[in-house]
Tab-separated table of C-alpha atoms in Angstrom:
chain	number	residue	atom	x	y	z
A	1	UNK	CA	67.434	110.782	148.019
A	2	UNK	CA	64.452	113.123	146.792
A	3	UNK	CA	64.486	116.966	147.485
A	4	UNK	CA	61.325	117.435	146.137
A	5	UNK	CA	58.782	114.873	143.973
A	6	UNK	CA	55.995	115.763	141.509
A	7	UNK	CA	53.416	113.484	140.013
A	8	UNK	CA	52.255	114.532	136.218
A	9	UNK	CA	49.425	113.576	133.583
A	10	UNK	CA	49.672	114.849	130.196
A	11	UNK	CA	48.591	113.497	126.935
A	12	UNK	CA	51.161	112.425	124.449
A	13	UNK	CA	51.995	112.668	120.760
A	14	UNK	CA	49.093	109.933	119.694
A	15	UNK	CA	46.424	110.851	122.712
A	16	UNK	CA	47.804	108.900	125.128
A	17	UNK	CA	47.804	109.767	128.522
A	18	UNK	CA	50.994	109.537	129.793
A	19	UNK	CA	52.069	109.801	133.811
A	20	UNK	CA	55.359	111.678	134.771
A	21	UNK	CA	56.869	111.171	138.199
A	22	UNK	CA	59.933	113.547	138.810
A	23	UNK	CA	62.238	113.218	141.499
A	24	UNK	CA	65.165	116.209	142.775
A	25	UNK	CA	67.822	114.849	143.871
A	26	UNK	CA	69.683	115.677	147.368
A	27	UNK	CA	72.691	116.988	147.975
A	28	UNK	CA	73.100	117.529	144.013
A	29	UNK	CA	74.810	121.311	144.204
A	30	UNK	CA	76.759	120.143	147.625
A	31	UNK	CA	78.428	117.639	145.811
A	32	UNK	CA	79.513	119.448	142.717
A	33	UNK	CA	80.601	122.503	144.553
A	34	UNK	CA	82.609	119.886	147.005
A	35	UNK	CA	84.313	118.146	143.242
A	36	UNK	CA	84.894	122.037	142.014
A	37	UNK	CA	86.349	123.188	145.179
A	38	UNK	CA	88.798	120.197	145.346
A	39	UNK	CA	89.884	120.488	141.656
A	40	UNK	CA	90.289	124.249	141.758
A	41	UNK	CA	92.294	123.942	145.334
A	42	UNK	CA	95.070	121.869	142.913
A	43	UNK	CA	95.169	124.377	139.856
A	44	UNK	CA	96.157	126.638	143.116
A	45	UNK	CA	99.129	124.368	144.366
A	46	UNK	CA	100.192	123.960	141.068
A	47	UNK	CA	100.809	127.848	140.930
A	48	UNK	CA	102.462	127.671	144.703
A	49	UNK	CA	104.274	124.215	143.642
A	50	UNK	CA	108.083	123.891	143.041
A	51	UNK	CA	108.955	124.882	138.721
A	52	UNK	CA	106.041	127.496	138.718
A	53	UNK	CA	107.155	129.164	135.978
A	54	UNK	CA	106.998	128.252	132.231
A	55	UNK	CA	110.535	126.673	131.923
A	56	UNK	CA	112.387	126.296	134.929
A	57	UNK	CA	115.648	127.826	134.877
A	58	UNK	CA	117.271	125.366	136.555
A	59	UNK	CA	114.989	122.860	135.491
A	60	UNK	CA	116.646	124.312	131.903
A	61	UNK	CA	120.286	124.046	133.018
A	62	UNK	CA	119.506	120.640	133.929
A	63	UNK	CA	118.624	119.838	130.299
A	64	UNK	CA	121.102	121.572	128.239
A	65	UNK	CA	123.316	119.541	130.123
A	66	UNK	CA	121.906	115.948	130.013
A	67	UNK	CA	121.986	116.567	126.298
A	68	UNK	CA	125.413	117.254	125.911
A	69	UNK	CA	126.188	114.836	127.770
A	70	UNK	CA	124.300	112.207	126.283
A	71	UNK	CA	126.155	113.571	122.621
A	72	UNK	CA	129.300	112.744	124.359
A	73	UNK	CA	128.143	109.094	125.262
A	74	UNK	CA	127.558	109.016	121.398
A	75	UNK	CA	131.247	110.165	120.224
A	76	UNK	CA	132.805	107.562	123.116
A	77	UNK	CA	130.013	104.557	121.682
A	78	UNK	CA	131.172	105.523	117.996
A	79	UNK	CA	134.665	105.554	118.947
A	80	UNK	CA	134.653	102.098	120.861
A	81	UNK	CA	131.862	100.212	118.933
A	82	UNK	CA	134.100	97.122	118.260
A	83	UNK	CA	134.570	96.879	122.075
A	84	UNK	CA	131.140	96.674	123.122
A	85	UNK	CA	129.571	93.598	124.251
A	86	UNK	CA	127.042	93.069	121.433
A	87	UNK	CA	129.756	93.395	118.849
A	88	UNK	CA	132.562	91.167	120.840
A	89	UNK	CA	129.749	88.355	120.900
A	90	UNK	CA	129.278	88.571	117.433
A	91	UNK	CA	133.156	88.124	116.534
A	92	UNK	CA	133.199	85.643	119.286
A	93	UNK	CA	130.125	83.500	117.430
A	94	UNK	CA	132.089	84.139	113.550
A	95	UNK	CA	135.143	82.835	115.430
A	96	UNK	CA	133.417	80.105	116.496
A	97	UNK	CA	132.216	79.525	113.511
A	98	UNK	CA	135.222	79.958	111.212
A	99	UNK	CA	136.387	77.131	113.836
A	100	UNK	CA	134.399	74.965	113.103
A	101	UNK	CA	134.402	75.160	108.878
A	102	UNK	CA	138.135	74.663	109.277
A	103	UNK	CA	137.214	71.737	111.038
A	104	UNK	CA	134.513	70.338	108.585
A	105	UNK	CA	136.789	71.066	105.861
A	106	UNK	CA	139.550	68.975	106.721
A	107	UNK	CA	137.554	65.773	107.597
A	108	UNK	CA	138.387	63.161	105.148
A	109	UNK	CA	135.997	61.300	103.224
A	110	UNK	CA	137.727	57.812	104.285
A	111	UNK	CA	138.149	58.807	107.158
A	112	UNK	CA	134.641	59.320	107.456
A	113	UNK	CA	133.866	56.071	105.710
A	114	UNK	CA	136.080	54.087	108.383
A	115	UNK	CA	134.026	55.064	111.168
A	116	UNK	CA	135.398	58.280	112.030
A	117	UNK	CA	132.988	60.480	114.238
A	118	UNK	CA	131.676	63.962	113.161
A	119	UNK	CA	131.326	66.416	115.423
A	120	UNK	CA	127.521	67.751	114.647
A	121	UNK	CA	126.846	71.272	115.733
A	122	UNK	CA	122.987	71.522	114.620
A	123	UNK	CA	122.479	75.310	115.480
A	124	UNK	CA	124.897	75.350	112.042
A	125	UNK	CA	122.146	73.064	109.905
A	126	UNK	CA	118.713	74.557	109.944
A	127	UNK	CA	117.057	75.447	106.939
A	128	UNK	CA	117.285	78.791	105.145
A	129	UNK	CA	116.509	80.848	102.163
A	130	UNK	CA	118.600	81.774	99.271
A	131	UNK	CA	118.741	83.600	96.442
A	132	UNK	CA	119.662	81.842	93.223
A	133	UNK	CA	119.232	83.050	89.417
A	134	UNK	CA	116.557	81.483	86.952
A	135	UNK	CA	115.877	82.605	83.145
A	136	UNK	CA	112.386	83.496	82.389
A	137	UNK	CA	111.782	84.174	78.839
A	138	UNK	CA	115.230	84.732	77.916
A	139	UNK	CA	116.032	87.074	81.320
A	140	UNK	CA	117.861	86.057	84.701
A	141	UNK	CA	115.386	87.147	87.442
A	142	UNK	CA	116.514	86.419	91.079
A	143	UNK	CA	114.474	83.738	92.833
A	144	UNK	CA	114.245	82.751	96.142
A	145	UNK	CA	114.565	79.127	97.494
A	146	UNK	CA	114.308	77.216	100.549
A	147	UNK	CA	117.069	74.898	101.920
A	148	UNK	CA	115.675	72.919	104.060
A	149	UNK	CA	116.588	71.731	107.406
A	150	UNK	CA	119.103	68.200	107.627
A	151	UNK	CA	119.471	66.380	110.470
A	152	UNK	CA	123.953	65.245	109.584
A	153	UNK	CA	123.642	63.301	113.008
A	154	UNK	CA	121.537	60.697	111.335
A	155	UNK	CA	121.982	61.166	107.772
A	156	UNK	CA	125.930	61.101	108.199
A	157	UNK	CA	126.036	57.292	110.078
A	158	UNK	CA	122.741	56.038	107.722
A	159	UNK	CA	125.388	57.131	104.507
A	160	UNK	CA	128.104	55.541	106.038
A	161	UNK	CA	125.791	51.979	106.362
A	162	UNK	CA	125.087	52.151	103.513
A	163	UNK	CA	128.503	52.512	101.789
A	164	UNK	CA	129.507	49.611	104.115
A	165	UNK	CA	126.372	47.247	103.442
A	166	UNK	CA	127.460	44.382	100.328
A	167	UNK	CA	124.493	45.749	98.881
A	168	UNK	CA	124.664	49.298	98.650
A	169	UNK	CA	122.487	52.185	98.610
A	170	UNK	CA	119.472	51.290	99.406
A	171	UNK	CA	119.452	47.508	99.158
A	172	UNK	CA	120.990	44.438	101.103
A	173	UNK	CA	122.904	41.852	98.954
A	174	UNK	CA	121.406	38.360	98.134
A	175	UNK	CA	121.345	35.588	95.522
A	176	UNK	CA	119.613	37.668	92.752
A	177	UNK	CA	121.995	40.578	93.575
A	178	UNK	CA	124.600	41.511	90.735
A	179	UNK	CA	127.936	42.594	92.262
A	180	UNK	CA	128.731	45.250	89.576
A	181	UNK	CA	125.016	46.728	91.095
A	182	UNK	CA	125.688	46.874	94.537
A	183	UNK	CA	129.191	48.482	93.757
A	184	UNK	CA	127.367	51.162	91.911
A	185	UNK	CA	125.131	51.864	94.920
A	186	UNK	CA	127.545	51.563	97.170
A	187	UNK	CA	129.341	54.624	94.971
A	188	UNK	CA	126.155	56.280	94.807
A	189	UNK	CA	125.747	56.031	98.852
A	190	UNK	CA	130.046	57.291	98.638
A	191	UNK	CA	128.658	60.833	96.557
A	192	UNK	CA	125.769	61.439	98.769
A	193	UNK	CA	128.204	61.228	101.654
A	194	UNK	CA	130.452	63.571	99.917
A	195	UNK	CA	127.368	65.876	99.109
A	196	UNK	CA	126.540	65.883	102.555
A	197	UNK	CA	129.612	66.868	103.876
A	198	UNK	CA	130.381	69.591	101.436
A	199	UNK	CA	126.451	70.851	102.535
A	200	UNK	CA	127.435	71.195	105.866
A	201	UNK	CA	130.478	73.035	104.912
A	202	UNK	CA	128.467	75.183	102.669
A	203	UNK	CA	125.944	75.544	105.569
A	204	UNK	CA	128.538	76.952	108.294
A	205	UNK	CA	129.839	78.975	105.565
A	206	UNK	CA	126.491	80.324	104.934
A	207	UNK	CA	126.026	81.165	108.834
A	208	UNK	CA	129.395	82.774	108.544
A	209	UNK	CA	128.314	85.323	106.179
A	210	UNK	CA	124.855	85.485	107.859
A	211	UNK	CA	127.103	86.618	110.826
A	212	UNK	CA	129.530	88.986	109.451
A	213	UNK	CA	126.187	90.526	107.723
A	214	UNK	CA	124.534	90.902	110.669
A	215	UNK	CA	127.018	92.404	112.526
A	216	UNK	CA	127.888	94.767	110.233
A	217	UNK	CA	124.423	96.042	110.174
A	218	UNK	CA	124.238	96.333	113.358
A	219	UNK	CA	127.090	98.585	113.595
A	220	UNK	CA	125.721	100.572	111.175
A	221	UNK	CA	122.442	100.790	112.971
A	222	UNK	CA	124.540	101.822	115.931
A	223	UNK	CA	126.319	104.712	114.636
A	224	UNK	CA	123.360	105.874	112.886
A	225	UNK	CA	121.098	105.908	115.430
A	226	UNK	CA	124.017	107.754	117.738
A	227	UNK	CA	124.158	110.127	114.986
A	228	UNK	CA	120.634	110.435	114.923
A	229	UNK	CA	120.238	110.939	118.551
A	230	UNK	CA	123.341	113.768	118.412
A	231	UNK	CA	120.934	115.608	116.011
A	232	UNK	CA	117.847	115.244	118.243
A	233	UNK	CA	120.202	116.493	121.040
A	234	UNK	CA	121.994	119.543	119.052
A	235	UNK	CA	118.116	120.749	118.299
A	236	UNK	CA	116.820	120.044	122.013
A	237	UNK	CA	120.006	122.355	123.108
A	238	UNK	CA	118.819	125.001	120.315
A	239	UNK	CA	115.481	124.841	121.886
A	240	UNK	CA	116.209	124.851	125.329
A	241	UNK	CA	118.957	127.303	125.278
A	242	UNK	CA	115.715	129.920	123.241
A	243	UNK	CA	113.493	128.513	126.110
A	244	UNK	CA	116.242	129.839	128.892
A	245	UNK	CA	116.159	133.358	127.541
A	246	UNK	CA	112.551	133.473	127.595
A	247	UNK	CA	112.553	131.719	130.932
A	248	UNK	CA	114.826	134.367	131.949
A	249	UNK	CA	113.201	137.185	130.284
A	250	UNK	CA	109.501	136.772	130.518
A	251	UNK	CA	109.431	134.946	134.292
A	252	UNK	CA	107.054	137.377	136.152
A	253	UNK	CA	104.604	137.705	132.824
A	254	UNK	CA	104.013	133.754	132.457
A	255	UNK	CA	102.722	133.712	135.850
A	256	UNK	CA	100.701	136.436	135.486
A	257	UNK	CA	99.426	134.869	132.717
A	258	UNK	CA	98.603	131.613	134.675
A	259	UNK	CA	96.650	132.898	137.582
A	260	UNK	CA	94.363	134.866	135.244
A	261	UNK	CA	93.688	131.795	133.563
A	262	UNK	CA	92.642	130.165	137.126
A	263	UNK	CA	90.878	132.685	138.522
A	264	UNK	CA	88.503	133.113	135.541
A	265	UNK	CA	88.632	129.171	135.354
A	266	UNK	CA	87.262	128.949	139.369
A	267	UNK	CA	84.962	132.125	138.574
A	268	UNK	CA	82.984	130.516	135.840
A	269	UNK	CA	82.253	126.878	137.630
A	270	UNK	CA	81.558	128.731	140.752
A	271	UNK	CA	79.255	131.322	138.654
A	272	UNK	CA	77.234	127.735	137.295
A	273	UNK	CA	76.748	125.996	140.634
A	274	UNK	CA	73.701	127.876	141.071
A	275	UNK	CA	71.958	126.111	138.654
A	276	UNK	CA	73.267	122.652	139.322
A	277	UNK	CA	70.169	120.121	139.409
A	278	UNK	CA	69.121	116.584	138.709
A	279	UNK	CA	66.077	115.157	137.906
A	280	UNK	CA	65.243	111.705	137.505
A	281	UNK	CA	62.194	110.543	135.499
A	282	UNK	CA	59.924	107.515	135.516
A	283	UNK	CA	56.926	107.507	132.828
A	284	UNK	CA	54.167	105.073	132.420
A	285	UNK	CA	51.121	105.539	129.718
A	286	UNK	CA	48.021	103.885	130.115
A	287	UNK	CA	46.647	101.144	127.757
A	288	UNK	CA	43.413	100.670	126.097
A	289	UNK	CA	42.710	98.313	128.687
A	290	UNK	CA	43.101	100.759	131.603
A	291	UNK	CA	46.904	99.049	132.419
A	292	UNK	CA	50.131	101.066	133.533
A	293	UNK	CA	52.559	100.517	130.490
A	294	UNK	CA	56.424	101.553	131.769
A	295	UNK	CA	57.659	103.274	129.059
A	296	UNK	CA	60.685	105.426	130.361
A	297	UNK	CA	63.307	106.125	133.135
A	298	UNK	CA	66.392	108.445	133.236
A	299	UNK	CA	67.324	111.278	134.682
A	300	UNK	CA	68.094	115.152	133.346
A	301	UNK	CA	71.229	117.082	134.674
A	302	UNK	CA	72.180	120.859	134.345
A	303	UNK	CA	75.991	119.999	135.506
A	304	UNK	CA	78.220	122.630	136.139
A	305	UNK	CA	81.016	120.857	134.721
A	306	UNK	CA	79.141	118.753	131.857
A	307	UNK	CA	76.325	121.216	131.287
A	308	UNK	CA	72.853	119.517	130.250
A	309	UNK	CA	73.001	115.739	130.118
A	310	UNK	CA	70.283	113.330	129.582
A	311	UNK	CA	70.794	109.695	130.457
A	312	UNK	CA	68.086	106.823	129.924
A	313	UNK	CA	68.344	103.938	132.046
A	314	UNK	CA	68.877	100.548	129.078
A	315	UNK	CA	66.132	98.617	131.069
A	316	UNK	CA	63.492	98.669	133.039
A	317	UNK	CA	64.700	96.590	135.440
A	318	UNK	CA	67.918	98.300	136.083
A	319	UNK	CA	66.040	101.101	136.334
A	320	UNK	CA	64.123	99.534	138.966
A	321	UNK	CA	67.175	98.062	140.674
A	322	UNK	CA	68.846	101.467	140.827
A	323	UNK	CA	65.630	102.926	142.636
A	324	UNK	CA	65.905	100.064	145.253
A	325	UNK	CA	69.713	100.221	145.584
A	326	UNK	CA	71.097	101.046	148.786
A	327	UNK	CA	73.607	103.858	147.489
A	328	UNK	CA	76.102	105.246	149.791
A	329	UNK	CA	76.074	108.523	147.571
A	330	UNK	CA	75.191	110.808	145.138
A	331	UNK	CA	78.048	110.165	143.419
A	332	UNK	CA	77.421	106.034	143.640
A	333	UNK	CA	73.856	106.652	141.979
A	334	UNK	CA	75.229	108.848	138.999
A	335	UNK	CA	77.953	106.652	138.057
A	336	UNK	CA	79.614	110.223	136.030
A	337	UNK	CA	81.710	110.507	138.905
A	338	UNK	CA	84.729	109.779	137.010
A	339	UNK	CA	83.780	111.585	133.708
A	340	UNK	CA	83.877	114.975	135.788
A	341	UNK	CA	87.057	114.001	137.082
A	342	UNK	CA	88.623	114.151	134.019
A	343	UNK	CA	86.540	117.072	132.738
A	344	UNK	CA	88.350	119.127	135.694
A	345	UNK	CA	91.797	117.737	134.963
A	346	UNK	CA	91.799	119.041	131.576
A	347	UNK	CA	91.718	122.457	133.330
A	348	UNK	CA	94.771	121.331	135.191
A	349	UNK	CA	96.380	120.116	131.292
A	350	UNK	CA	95.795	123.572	130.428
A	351	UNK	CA	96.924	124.852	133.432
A	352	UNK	CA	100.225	122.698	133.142
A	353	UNK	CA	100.829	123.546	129.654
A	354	UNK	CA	100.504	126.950	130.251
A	355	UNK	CA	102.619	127.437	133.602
A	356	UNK	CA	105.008	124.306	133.230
């Protein structure tokens, strides 16, 4: 792994004496010139590579064209929006609806009393907020309240018991019971059940609007956002049509432009391989008590595509386990591998934004 190693003694900030061993790394310059030479070989093929030119003409056409075209889909969707799916399930759901509140309002309350079963739709009853108007100090301020959720599959039948039972709401009949009482209840139990029903009503009525509401927003959002993308189109055409002049005008120049930019790019890594190196450091100082102390290990790079770098190892004993590693490479044992990577693909994000 060593090129070359060095043993040092030299006495530190406080006196100490302090031992330096240095090692040079292999293969250092061999591998950054092999990274450079594969990076710079794709700035090349972007330059040889099909749309090699600032804006495409073609690539252009192409454009102008999908645009209009999508401005079209946005008359036809404006034109026909009652005849797309979204908004024939949501007049199929207020039909439904409106169904069934005809239904509920024509159920009779004796009917209803007599045994007459209900026809529950529960997606119809959960709870829900509304807005309702309250004075505070003398002025109506809007106020928002919860309805909560009823169960009318069980609280319809337990009414209905109730109004049948000799004893009424909430009580059975026996000796001690007075008969006038028990009619009461039982008239009590008779409201609630009205109450109920006329909630549920209320309730379907309530999804109804919810409904209409909801589909008339989302038309709205519909034609807005068709408008909205007509607008973004009309100003990508505006652009694209000034792009397709300059295209036209200026192809010859841009690519001028972006092999000039590569060839000084590949001239100044390949001008700093020459002084590619790395170094890695281990340093011990010695105690009082004639000991070794380890006190350090890292290594020092001169990168030609990071520059200087310093990296200390967090521990001794990874340090320690990296010297004992069996790496397969260089490029294993630095672990920057990556970094430089992307450090040459910004060339190629220049390179793109330039050319492409």
């Amino acid at each position: 792994m060593c090129n070359s190693v060095s043993w040092s003694e030299y006495e530190g900030e406080r006196g100490e004496v302090v031992i330096e061993y240095k090692c040079e790394f292999k293969g250092v310059k061999e591998y950054e010139a092999d990274l450079v030479k594969q990076n710079t070989a794709e700035l090349y093929q972007i330059l040889e590579g099909p749309g090699r030119y600032e804006e495409s003409v073609d690539s252009l056409n192409e454009r102008i064209a999908a645009a209009r075209a999508t401005i079209k889909s946005n008359e036809e969707l404006v034109s026909h929006m009652e005849e797309s799916d979204e908004s024939l399930k949501f007049k199929e759901d207020i039909a439904e609806a409106k169904k069934y509140l005809k239904y509920l309002s024509g159920l009779d309350l004796e009917d209803v009393v007599a045994g007459k079963k209900i026809d529950v739709k529960s997606a119809y009853f959960y709870g829900y907020n509304v807005k309702r108007k309250e004075s505070r100090n003398g002025v109506l301020v809007d106020v928002e309240e919860y309805i909560p959720t009823v169960d009318f599959s069980k609280e319809i039948p337990y009414l209905v018991r109730k109004i049948k039972t000799s004893g009424g709401m909430g009580v059975m009949f026996n000796e001690g019971s007075d008969e006038a009482n028990a009619k009461a209840r039982r008239e009590y139990a008779r409201n609630k059940l009205k109450e109920a029903l006329a909630d549920m009503v209320a309730r379907v009525e309530h999804s109804i609007e919810k409904l209409e509401k909801s589909h008339e927003e989302y038309v709205q959002r519909k034609i807005e956002s068709a408008r909205e993308s007509t607008d973004e189109m009309l100003s990508y055409i505006e652009f694209y049509e000034k792009s397709l002049e300059e295209a036209q005008s200026n192809i010859e120049s841009h690519r001028m432009n972006s092999v000039d930019y590569v060839e000084k790019v590949v001239a100044e890594l390949e001008s700093r391989l020459d002084s590619v190196r790395v170094e890695e450091v281990f340093r011990w100082v010695v105690t009082p008590e004639n000991d070794y102390s380890f006190i350090y290990a890292g290594y020092n790079e001169n990168s030609a595509i990071l520059g200087e770098i310093s990296r200390e190892y967090p521990s001794a004993r990874d340090a320690f386990y990296r010297v004992y590693k069996n790496f397969g490479s260089f490029e294993d044992f630095m672990g920057a591998h990556d970094i430089k990577v992307y450090t040459l693909g910004q060339y190629k994000t220049e390179l793109f934004r330039r050319y492409n």
